[in-house]
Amino acid sequence: MSQPEENYSVTLLFDLTNLPESFADLAMKASLLKRNCFASVFEKYFEFQRTGETGHKTAVIHYRSDETLFIRALEDRVTVIFSTTFKEEDDIIIGKNFMQEFSEARRKHQQAPQVLFSYKTPPAELNDTDAIVGENRGYVTFVLQPRHITKQASDNTINMISMFRNYLHYHLKCSKAFMHQRMRAKTNDFLKVLNRAKPEQKSKPPEERKNFFGKTMRQTP
């Protein structure tokens, strides 16, 4: 549509009564819209690095209202930095552990790009930008070597790195959901133990009854 809906940058309109026979290809192109928008910037800075055109300003993409993506081409590498917001304190703790796993994985897979994580303070590469400093702010840096941005490998690199923000927060939510599930299961186990624990019943005193003449009669145990 020439005029997108309110609060949106792009709106796609499909006539369901007049779809082409190869509608699967159309659906694939529509699903890759966001990826291709990111790809145009990545491909530009990948080409800068391949041809040795350094000195260009850092590309800044505000892909969310409070989150930003930075891309910079250097002589020997391309750095991609994600600025992300952790809405809860638990997310920060889980996020740090999650990012540590990237470092551990690189020990086994030396061809993988280096991944750095900084909390509160942006990395030094962003000193000349408007990067935000905050208690709930995290910065994830990918160091892409020339082997990651060749024309043969660039498409795969863009596919994986452009969706990293969604990938990160998806796993944060899954980790919290898993922990909550384990906590609920353990709570149910404790409740079962408490339900099985019956207190000892004290012996009742002999029951007193009165006869027809009003005399008290006690039942012997």
Coordinates of N, CA and C in Angstrom, one line a residue:
M1 N 0.8 -1.2 0.0 CA 0.0 0.0 0.0 C 0.9 1.2 0.0
S2 N 0.4 2.3 -0.8 CA 1.2 3.5 -0.8 C 1.2 4.2 0.5
Q3 N 0.1 4.1 1.3 CA 0.0 4.7 2.6 C -0.1 3.6 3.6
P4 N 1.0 3.4 4.4 CA 1.0 2.3 5.4 C 0.0 2.6 6.5
E5 N -0.4 1.6 7.3 CA -1.3 1.8 8.4 C -0.6 2.6 9.5
E6 N -1.4 3.1 10.4 CA -0.8 4.0 11.5 C 0.1 3.2 12.3
N7 N 1.3 3.8 12.7 CA 2.3 3.3 13.5 C 3.1 2.2 12.8
Y8 N 3.0 2.1 11.5 CA 3.7 1.1 10.7 C 4.5 1.8 9.6
S9 N 5.6 1.2 9.2 CA 6.4 1.8 8.1 C 6.0 1.2 6.7
V10 N 5.6 -0.1 6.7 CA 5.2 -0.7 5.5 C 4.0 -1.6 5.7
T11 N 3.0 -1.5 4.8 CA 1.8 -2.4 4.9 C 1.7 -3.1 3.6
L12 N 1.6 -4.4 3.6 CA 1.4 -5.2 2.4 C -0.1 -5.6 2.3
L13 N -0.7 -5.5 1.1 CA -2.1 -5.8 0.8 C -2.1 -6.8 -0.3
F14 N -2.8 -8.0 0.0 CA -2.9 -9.0 -0.9 C -4.4 -9.3 -1.3
D15 N -4.7 -9.4 -2.6 CA -6.0 -9.8 -3.0 C -6.2 -11.3 -3.0
L16 N -6.9 -11.8 -2.0 CA -7.0 -13.2 -1.8 C -7.8 -13.9 -2.9
T17 N -8.6 -13.1 -3.6 CA -9.4 -13.6 -4.7 C -8.7 -13.7 -6.0
N18 N -7.4 -13.2 -6.0 CA -6.7 -13.1 -7.3 C -5.2 -13.4 -7.0
L19 N -5.0 -14.6 -6.3 CA -3.6 -14.9 -6.0 C -3.0 -15.7 -7.2
P20 N -1.7 -15.5 -7.4 CA -1.0 -16.3 -8.5 C -0.9 -17.7 -8.2
E21 N -0.7 -18.5 -9.2 CA -0.6 -20.0 -9.0 C 0.6 -20.3 -8.0
S22 N 1.7 -19.6 -8.2 CA 2.8 -19.8 -7.4 C 2.8 -18.9 -6.1
F23 N 1.7 -19.0 -5.4 CA 1.6 -18.1 -4.2 C 2.6 -18.4 -3.1
A24 N 3.2 -19.6 -3.2 CA 4.2 -20.0 -2.2 C 5.4 -19.0 -2.3
D25 N 5.8 -18.7 -3.5 CA 6.9 -17.8 -3.8 C 6.5 -16.4 -3.3
L26 N 5.3 -16.0 -3.5 CA 4.8 -14.7 -3.0 C 4.9 -14.6 -1.5
A27 N 4.4 -15.7 -0.8 CA 4.5 -15.7 0.6 C 5.9 -15.7 1.2
M28 N 6.8 -16.4 0.4 CA 8.2 -16.4 0.9 C 8.8 -15.0 0.7
K29 N 8.5 -14.3 -0.3 CA 9.0 -12.9 -0.5 C 8.5 -12.0 0.6
A30 N 7.2 -12.1 0.9 CA 6.6 -11.3 1.9 C 7.3 -11.6 3.3
S31 N 7.5 -12.8 3.6 CA 8.1 -13.2 4.9 C 9.6 -12.7 5.0
L32 N 10.2 -12.5 3.9 CA 11.6 -12.0 3.9 C 11.8 -10.5 3.8
L33 N 10.7 -9.8 3.9 CA 10.7 -8.3 3.7 C 11.6 -7.7 4.8
K34 N 11.4 -8.0 6.0 CA 12.3 -7.4 7.1 C 13.7 -7.8 6.9
R35 N 14.0 -9.1 6.6 CA 15.4 -9.5 6.4 C 16.0 -8.8 5.2
N36 N 15.3 -8.6 4.1 CA 15.9 -7.9 3.0 C 16.1 -6.4 3.3
C37 N 15.3 -5.8 4.1 CA 15.6 -4.4 4.5 C 16.9 -4.3 5.3
F38 N 17.1 -5.2 6.2 CA 18.4 -5.3 6.8 C 19.5 -5.6 5.9
A39 N 19.3 -6.5 4.9 CA 20.3 -7.0 4.0 C 20.9 -5.9 3.2
S40 N 20.1 -4.9 2.8 CA 20.7 -3.8 2.0 C 21.8 -3.1 2.7
V41 N 21.7 -2.8 4.0 CA 22.7 -2.1 4.7 C 23.9 -3.1 4.9
F42 N 23.7 -4.3 5.3 CA 24.8 -5.3 5.5 C 25.6 -5.4 4.2
E43 N 24.9 -5.6 3.1 CA 25.6 -5.9 1.9 C 26.5 -4.6 1.5
K44 N 26.0 -3.5 1.8 CA 26.8 -2.2 1.5 C 28.1 -2.2 2.3
Y45 N 28.0 -2.5 3.6 CA 29.2 -2.4 4.4 C 30.1 -3.7 4.2
F46 N 29.5 -4.8 3.8 CA 30.4 -5.9 3.5 C 31.2 -5.6 2.3
E47 N 30.6 -4.9 1.3 CA 31.3 -4.5 0.1 C 32.4 -3.5 0.4
F48 N 32.1 -2.6 1.4 CA 33.2 -1.6 1.8 C 34.4 -2.4 2.3
Q49 N 34.2 -3.4 3.1 CA 35.3 -4.1 3.7 C 36.1 -4.9 2.6
R50 N 35.3 -5.5 1.7 CA 36.0 -6.3 0.6 C 36.8 -5.5 -0.3
T51 N 36.4 -4.2 -0.6 CA 37.1 -3.3 -1.5 C 38.1 -2.4 -0.7
G52 N 38.1 -2.5 0.6 CA 39.1 -1.7 1.4 C 38.6 -0.3 1.5
E53 N 37.3 0.0 1.4 CA 36.8 1.4 1.6 C 36.5 1.6 3.0
T54 N 37.5 2.0 3.8 CA 37.3 2.2 5.2 C 37.1 3.7 5.4
G55 N 36.7 4.1 6.6 CA 36.5 5.5 6.9 C 35.1 5.9 6.8
H56 N 34.1 5.1 6.4 CA 32.7 5.4 6.3 C 32.1 5.5 7.7
K57 N 31.1 6.4 7.9 CA 30.5 6.5 9.2 C 29.8 5.2 9.5
T58 N 29.6 5.0 10.8 CA 28.9 3.8 11.3 C 27.5 3.9 11.0
A59 N 27.0 2.9 10.4 CA 25.5 2.8 10.0 C 24.7 2.6 11.3
V60 N 23.7 3.4 11.5 CA 22.8 3.3 12.7 C 21.4 3.0 12.2
I61 N 20.8 1.9 12.7 CA 19.5 1.5 12.3 C 18.7 1.4 13.6
H62 N 17.7 2.2 13.7 CA 16.8 2.2 14.9 C 15.6 1.2 14.6
Y63 N 15.9 0.0 14.8 CA 14.9 -1.0 14.4 C 13.8 -1.2 15.4
R64 N 13.9 -0.6 16.6 CA 12.9 -0.5 17.6 C 13.0 0.9 18.3
S65 N 11.9 1.3 19.0 CA 11.9 2.6 19.5 C 13.1 2.8 20.5
D66 N 13.5 1.8 21.2 CA 14.5 1.9 22.3 C 15.7 1.0 22.0
E67 N 15.8 0.4 20.8 CA 16.9 -0.5 20.5 C 17.5 -0.1 19.1
T68 N 18.8 -0.3 19.0 CA 19.5 0.2 17.8 C 20.5 -0.9 17.3
L69 N 20.8 -0.8 16.0 CA 21.8 -1.7 15.4 C 22.8 -0.8 14.8
F70 N 24.1 -1.2 15.0 CA 25.2 -0.4 14.5 C 26.1 -1.3 13.6
I71 N 26.5 -0.8 12.5 CA 27.3 -1.6 11.5 C 28.5 -0.7 11.1
R72 N 29.7 -1.3 11.2 CA 30.9 -0.5 10.9 C 31.9 -1.4 10.1
A73 N 32.5 -0.9 9.0 CA 33.4 -1.6 8.2 C 34.8 -1.1 8.5
L74 N 35.7 -2.1 8.9 CA 37.1 -1.7 9.1 C 38.0 -2.5 8.2
E75 N 39.3 -2.3 8.3 CA 40.2 -2.9 7.3 C 40.2 -4.4 7.3
D76 N 40.1 -5.0 8.5 CA 40.2 -6.4 8.6 C 38.9 -7.1 9.1
R77 N 37.9 -6.3 9.3 CA 36.6 -6.9 9.9 C 35.5 -6.0 9.7
V78 N 34.3 -6.5 10.0 CA 33.1 -5.8 10.1 C 32.5 -6.0 11.4
T79 N 32.2 -5.0 12.2 CA 31.6 -5.2 13.5 C 30.1 -4.8 13.4
V80 N 29.3 -5.7 14.0 CA 27.9 -5.5 14.1 C 27.5 -5.5 15.6
I81 N 26.9 -4.4 16.0 CA 26.6 -4.2 17.4 C 25.1 -4.0 17.6
F82 N 24.5 -4.9 18.4 CA 23.1 -4.8 18.8 C 23.0 -4.1 20.1
S83 N 22.1 -3.1 20.2 CA 21.7 -2.5 21.5 C 20.3 -3.0 21.8
T84 N 20.2 -3.7 23.0 CA 19.0 -4.3 23.4 C 18.6 -3.9 24.8
T85 N 17.3 -3.9 25.1 CA 16.8 -3.5 26.4 C 16.3 -4.7 27.2
F86 N 16.8 -4.9 28.4 CA 16.3 -5.9 29.3 C 15.2 -5.3 30.2
K87 N 14.0 -5.7 30.1 CA 12.9 -5.1 30.8 C 12.9 -5.5 32.3
E88 N 13.4 -6.7 32.6 CA 13.4 -7.2 34.0 C 14.8 -7.5 34.4
E89 N 15.1 -7.5 35.7 CA 16.4 -7.8 36.2 C 16.8 -9.3 35.9
D90 N 15.8 -10.2 36.0 CA 16.1 -11.6 35.7 C 16.6 -11.7 34.3
D91 N 16.1 -10.9 33.3 CA 16.6 -11.0 31.9 C 18.1 -10.7 31.8
I92 N 18.6 -9.8 32.7 CA 20.0 -9.4 32.6 C 20.8 -10.6 33.0
I93 N 20.4 -11.3 34.1 CA 21.2 -12.4 34.6 C 21.2 -13.5 33.6
I94 N 20.0 -13.9 33.1 CA 20.0 -14.9 32.1 C 20.7 -14.6 30.8
G95 N 20.6 -13.3 30.4 CA 21.3 -12.8 29.2 C 22.8 -13.0 29.3
K96 N 23.3 -12.6 30.5 CA 24.8 -12.8 30.7 C 25.2 -14.2 30.5
N97 N 24.5 -15.1 31.1 CA 24.8 -16.6 31.0 C 24.6 -17.0 29.6
F98 N 23.6 -16.5 28.9 CA 23.4 -16.9 27.5 C 24.5 -16.5 26.6
M99 N 25.0 -15.3 26.8 CA 26.1 -14.8 26.0 C 27.4 -15.5 26.3
Q100 N 27.5 -15.9 27.6 CA 28.7 -16.7 27.9 C 28.8 -18.0 27.1
E101 N 27.6 -18.6 26.8 CA 27.6 -19.8 26.0 C 28.2 -19.6 24.6
F102 N 28.0 -18.4 24.0 CA 28.6 -18.1 22.7 C 30.1 -18.1 22.8
S103 N 30.7 -17.6 23.9 CA 32.2 -17.7 24.0 C 32.6 -19.1 24.2
E104 N 31.9 -19.9 24.9 CA 32.2 -21.4 25.1 C 32.1 -22.1 23.8
A105 N 31.1 -21.8 23.0 CA 30.9 -22.5 21.7 C 32.0 -22.1 20.7
R106 N 32.6 -20.9 20.8 CA 33.6 -20.6 19.9 C 34.9 -21.4 20.1
R107 N 35.1 -21.9 21.3 CA 36.2 -22.7 21.6 C 36.2 -24.0 20.8
K108 N 35.0 -24.5 20.6 CA 34.8 -25.7 19.8 C 34.8 -25.4 18.3
H109 N 34.2 -24.3 17.9 CA 34.1 -23.9 16.5 C 34.9 -22.6 16.2
Q110 N 36.1 -22.8 15.9 CA 37.0 -21.7 15.7 C 36.6 -20.8 14.5
Q111 N 35.8 -21.3 13.6 CA 35.4 -20.5 12.4 C 34.2 -19.6 12.7
A112 N 33.6 -19.7 13.9 CA 32.5 -18.9 14.3 C 33.0 -17.4 14.6
P113 N 32.2 -16.4 14.4 CA 32.6 -15.1 14.7 C 32.7 -14.9 16.2
Q114 N 33.6 -13.9 16.6 CA 33.7 -13.6 18.0 C 32.5 -12.8 18.5
V115 N 32.0 -13.1 19.7 CA 30.8 -12.5 20.2 C 31.2 -11.8 21.6
L116 N 31.0 -10.5 21.7 CA 31.3 -9.8 23.0 C 30.0 -9.2 23.5
F117 N 30.0 -9.2 24.8 CA 28.8 -8.6 25.5 C 29.2 -7.6 26.6
S118 N 28.6 -6.4 26.5 CA 28.9 -5.4 27.5 C 27.5 -4.9 28.1
Y119 N 27.6 -4.6 29.4 CA 26.4 -4.3 30.1 C 26.5 -2.8 30.6
K120 N 25.4 -2.1 30.5 CA 25.3 -0.7 30.9 C 26.0 0.3 29.9
T121 N 27.3 0.0 29.7 CA 28.2 0.9 29.0 C 28.4 0.4 27.6
P122 N 28.2 1.2 26.5 CA 28.4 0.8 25.1 C 29.9 0.5 24.9
P123 N 30.2 -0.3 23.9 CA 31.6 -0.6 23.6 C 32.3 0.7 23.0
A124 N 33.6 0.7 23.0 CA 34.4 1.8 22.6 C 34.1 2.2 21.1
E125 N 33.7 1.2 20.3 CA 33.5 1.5 18.9 C 32.3 2.5 18.7
L126 N 31.5 2.7 19.7 CA 30.3 3.6 19.6 C 30.5 4.9 20.3
N127 N 31.7 5.3 20.6 CA 32.0 6.6 21.3 C 31.5 7.8 20.5
D128 N 31.5 7.6 19.2 CA 31.1 8.8 18.3 C 29.6 8.7 17.9
T129 N 28.8 7.9 18.6 CA 27.4 7.7 18.2 C 26.6 8.1 19.4
D130 N 25.3 8.0 19.2 CA 24.3 8.4 20.3 C 23.9 7.2 21.1
A131 N 24.8 6.2 21.3 CA 24.5 5.0 22.0 C 24.1 5.3 23.5
I132 N 23.0 4.7 23.9 CA 22.4 5.0 25.2 C 23.2 4.2 26.3
V133 N 23.4 4.9 27.5 CA 23.9 4.2 28.7 C 22.8 4.1 29.7
G134 N 22.6 2.9 30.2 CA 21.5 2.7 31.2 C 21.7 1.4 31.9
E135 N 20.9 1.3 33.0 CA 21.0 0.1 33.9 C 20.5 -1.1 33.2
N136 N 19.5 -1.0 32.3 CA 18.9 -2.1 31.7 C 19.3 -2.3 30.2
R137 N 20.5 -1.7 29.9 CA 21.0 -1.7 28.5 C 22.1 -2.7 28.3
G138 N 22.0 -3.5 27.3 CA 23.1 -4.4 26.9 C 23.5 -4.3 25.5
Y139 N 24.8 -4.5 25.2 CA 25.3 -4.4 23.9 C 26.0 -5.7 23.5
V140 N 25.6 -6.2 22.4 CA 26.2 -7.5 21.8 C 26.9 -7.2 20.6
T141 N 28.2 -7.5 20.5 CA 29.1 -7.2 19.4 C 29.5 -8.5 18.7
F142 N 29.2 -8.5 17.4 CA 29.7 -9.6 16.5 C 30.9 -9.1 15.7
V143 N 32.0 -9.8 15.7 CA 33.2 -9.4 14.9 C 33.2 -10.4 13.7
L144 N 32.9 -9.9 12.6 CA 32.8 -10.7 11.4 C 34.1 -10.6 10.6
Q145 N 34.8 -11.7 10.4 CA 36.0 -11.7 9.7 C 35.7 -11.8 8.2
P146 N 36.7 -11.6 7.3 CA 36.5 -11.6 5.9 C 35.9 -12.9 5.4
R147 N 36.2 -14.0 6.0 CA 35.6 -15.3 5.6 C 34.1 -15.4 5.8
H148 N 33.6 -14.5 6.7 CA 32.1 -14.5 7.0 C 31.3 -13.7 6.0
I149 N 32.0 -12.8 5.3 CA 31.3 -11.8 4.4 C 31.7 -12.0 3.0
T150 N 32.2 -13.1 2.6 CA 32.4 -13.4 1.2 C 31.1 -13.4 0.4
K151 N 31.1 -13.3 -0.9 CA 29.8 -13.3 -1.6 C 29.1 -14.7 -1.5
Q152 N 29.9 -15.7 -1.2 CA 29.3 -17.0 -1.1 C 28.6 -17.2 0.3
A153 N 29.2 -16.5 1.3 CA 28.8 -16.7 2.7 C 27.9 -15.6 3.2
S154 N 27.9 -14.5 2.5 CA 27.2 -13.3 3.0 C 25.7 -13.5 3.3
D155 N 25.0 -14.2 2.4 CA 23.6 -14.4 2.5 C 23.3 -15.2 3.8
N156 N 24.1 -16.2 4.1 CA 23.8 -17.0 5.3 C 24.1 -16.2 6.5
T157 N 25.2 -15.3 6.5 CA 25.5 -14.5 7.6 C 24.4 -13.5 7.9
I158 N 23.9 -12.9 6.8 CA 22.8 -11.9 7.0 C 21.5 -12.6 7.5
N159 N 21.2 -13.8 7.1 CA 20.1 -14.5 7.5 C 20.1 -14.8 9.0
M160 N 21.3 -15.1 9.5 CA 21.4 -15.4 11.0 C 21.5 -14.2 11.8
I161 N 22.3 -13.3 11.4 CA 22.6 -12.1 12.3 C 21.4 -11.1 12.3
S162 N 20.7 -11.0 11.2 CA 19.6 -10.0 11.2 C 18.5 -10.4 12.2
M163 N 18.3 -11.6 12.5 CA 17.3 -12.1 13.4 C 17.8 -12.3 14.8
F164 N 19.0 -11.9 15.1 CA 19.6 -12.2 16.4 C 18.8 -11.6 17.6
R165 N 18.3 -10.5 17.5 CA 17.6 -9.8 18.6 C 16.4 -10.7 19.0
N166 N 15.6 -11.1 18.0 CA 14.5 -12.0 18.3 C 14.9 -13.4 18.8
Y167 N 16.0 -13.9 18.3 CA 16.6 -15.1 18.8 C 17.0 -15.0 20.3
L168 N 17.6 -13.9 20.7 CA 18.0 -13.7 22.0 C 16.8 -13.6 23.0
H169 N 15.9 -12.8 22.7 CA 14.8 -12.6 23.6 C 13.8 -13.8 23.6
Y170 N 13.8 -14.5 22.5 CA 13.0 -15.8 22.5 C 13.6 -16.8 23.5
H171 N 14.9 -16.9 23.6 CA 15.5 -17.9 24.5 C 15.5 -17.4 25.9
L172 N 15.5 -16.1 26.1 CA 15.3 -15.6 27.5 C 13.9 -15.9 28.0
K173 N 12.9 -15.8 27.2 CA 11.5 -16.1 27.7 C 11.4 -17.6 27.9
C174 N 12.0 -18.4 27.0 CA 11.9 -19.9 27.1 C 12.7 -20.3 28.4
S175 N 13.8 -19.7 28.7 CA 14.5 -20.1 29.9 C 13.7 -19.7 31.2
K176 N 13.1 -18.6 31.2 CA 12.2 -18.2 32.3 C 11.0 -19.2 32.4
A177 N 10.4 -19.5 31.3 CA 9.3 -20.4 31.3 C 9.7 -21.8 31.8
F178 N 10.9 -22.3 31.5 CA 11.4 -23.6 31.9 C 11.6 -23.5 33.4
M179 N 12.2 -22.5 33.9 CA 12.5 -22.4 35.4 C 11.1 -22.3 36.2
H180 N 10.2 -21.6 35.6 CA 8.9 -21.5 36.3 C 8.2 -22.9 36.3
Q181 N 8.3 -23.6 35.2 CA 7.8 -24.9 35.2 C 8.4 -25.9 36.2
R182 N 9.7 -25.8 36.3 CA 10.4 -26.6 37.3 C 10.0 -26.2 38.8
M183 N 9.8 -24.9 39.0 CA 9.4 -24.4 40.3 C 8.0 -24.9 40.7
R184 N 7.1 -24.9 39.7 CA 5.7 -25.3 39.9 C 5.7 -26.8 40.2
A185 N 6.5 -27.6 39.4 CA 6.6 -29.0 39.6 C 7.1 -29.4 41.0
K186 N 8.1 -28.6 41.5 CA 8.7 -28.9 42.8 C 7.7 -28.5 43.9
T187 N 7.0 -27.4 43.7 CA 5.9 -27.0 44.6 C 4.9 -28.1 44.8
N188 N 4.4 -28.7 43.7 CA 3.5 -29.7 43.7 C 4.0 -30.9 44.5
D189 N 5.3 -31.2 44.3 CA 5.9 -32.4 45.1 C 5.8 -32.1 46.6
F190 N 6.1 -30.9 47.0 CA 6.1 -30.5 48.4 C 4.7 -30.6 48.9
L191 N 3.7 -30.2 48.1 CA 2.3 -30.3 48.6 C 1.9 -31.7 48.8
K192 N 2.3 -32.6 47.9 CA 2.0 -34.0 48.1 C 2.6 -34.6 49.4
V193 N 3.8 -34.2 49.7 CA 4.4 -34.6 50.9 C 3.6 -34.1 52.1
L194 N 3.2 -32.8 52.1 CA 2.5 -32.3 53.2 C 1.1 -33.0 53.3
N195 N 0.5 -33.3 52.2 CA -0.8 -33.9 52.3 C -0.7 -35.3 52.9
R196 N 0.4 -36.0 52.6 CA 0.6 -37.4 53.2 C 1.0 -37.3 54.7
A197 N 1.4 -36.2 55.1 CA 1.9 -36.1 56.5 C 0.6 -35.8 57.4
K198 N 0.0 -36.8 58.0 CA -1.2 -36.7 58.8 C -0.8 -36.6 60.3
P199 N -1.3 -35.6 61.0 CA -0.9 -35.5 62.4 C -1.5 -36.6 63.2
E200 N -0.8 -37.0 64.4 CA -1.2 -38.1 65.2 C -2.5 -37.7 65.9
Q201 N -3.5 -38.6 66.0 CA -4.8 -38.3 66.6 C -4.7 -38.7 68.1
K202 N -5.0 -37.7 69.0 CA -5.0 -38.0 70.4 C -6.2 -38.8 70.8
S203 N -6.0 -39.7 71.8 CA -7.1 -40.5 72.3 C -8.2 -39.7 73.0
K204 N -9.4 -40.0 72.6 CA -10.5 -39.2 73.1 C -10.9 -39.7 74.6
P205 N -11.3 -38.7 75.4 CA -11.7 -39.1 76.8 C -13.0 -40.0 76.7
P206 N -13.2 -40.8 77.7 CA -14.4 -41.7 77.7 C -15.7 -40.8 77.6
E207 N -16.5 -41.3 76.7 CA -17.8 -40.5 76.4 C -18.8 -40.7 77.6
E208 N -19.3 -39.5 78.0 CA -20.3 -39.5 79.1 C -21.7 -39.5 78.6
R209 N -22.6 -40.3 79.2 CA -24.0 -40.4 78.8 C -24.9 -40.4 80.1
K210 N -26.0 -40.0 80.0 CA -27.0 -40.0 81.1 C -28.1 -41.0 80.8
N211 N -28.5 -41.7 81.9 CA -29.6 -42.6 81.8 C -31.0 -42.0 82.0
F212 N -32.0 -42.8 82.0 CA -33.4 -42.3 82.2 C -33.6 -41.5 83.5
F213 N -32.8 -41.9 84.5 CA -33.0 -41.2 85.8 C -32.1 -40.0 86.0
G214 N -31.3 -39.7 85.0 CA -30.5 -38.5 85.0 C -29.1 -38.8 85.6
K215 N -28.8 -40.0 85.9 CA -27.5 -40.4 86.4 C -26.5 -40.4 85.2
T216 N -25.3 -40.0 85.6 CA -24.2 -40.0 84.6 C -23.6 -41.4 84.4
M217 N -23.5 -41.8 83.2 CA -22.9 -43.1 82.9 C -21.6 -42.9 82.0
R218 N -20.5 -43.4 82.5 CA -19.3 -43.3 81.7 C -18.9 -44.6 81.1
Q219 N -18.6 -44.5 79.8 CA -18.2 -45.7 79.1 C -16.8 -46.0 79.3
T220 N -16.5 -47.2 79.8 CA -15.1 -47.6 80.0 C -14.4 -47.9 78.7
P221 N -13.2 -47.5 78.7 CA -12.4 -47.7 77.4 C -12.2 -49.1 77.2

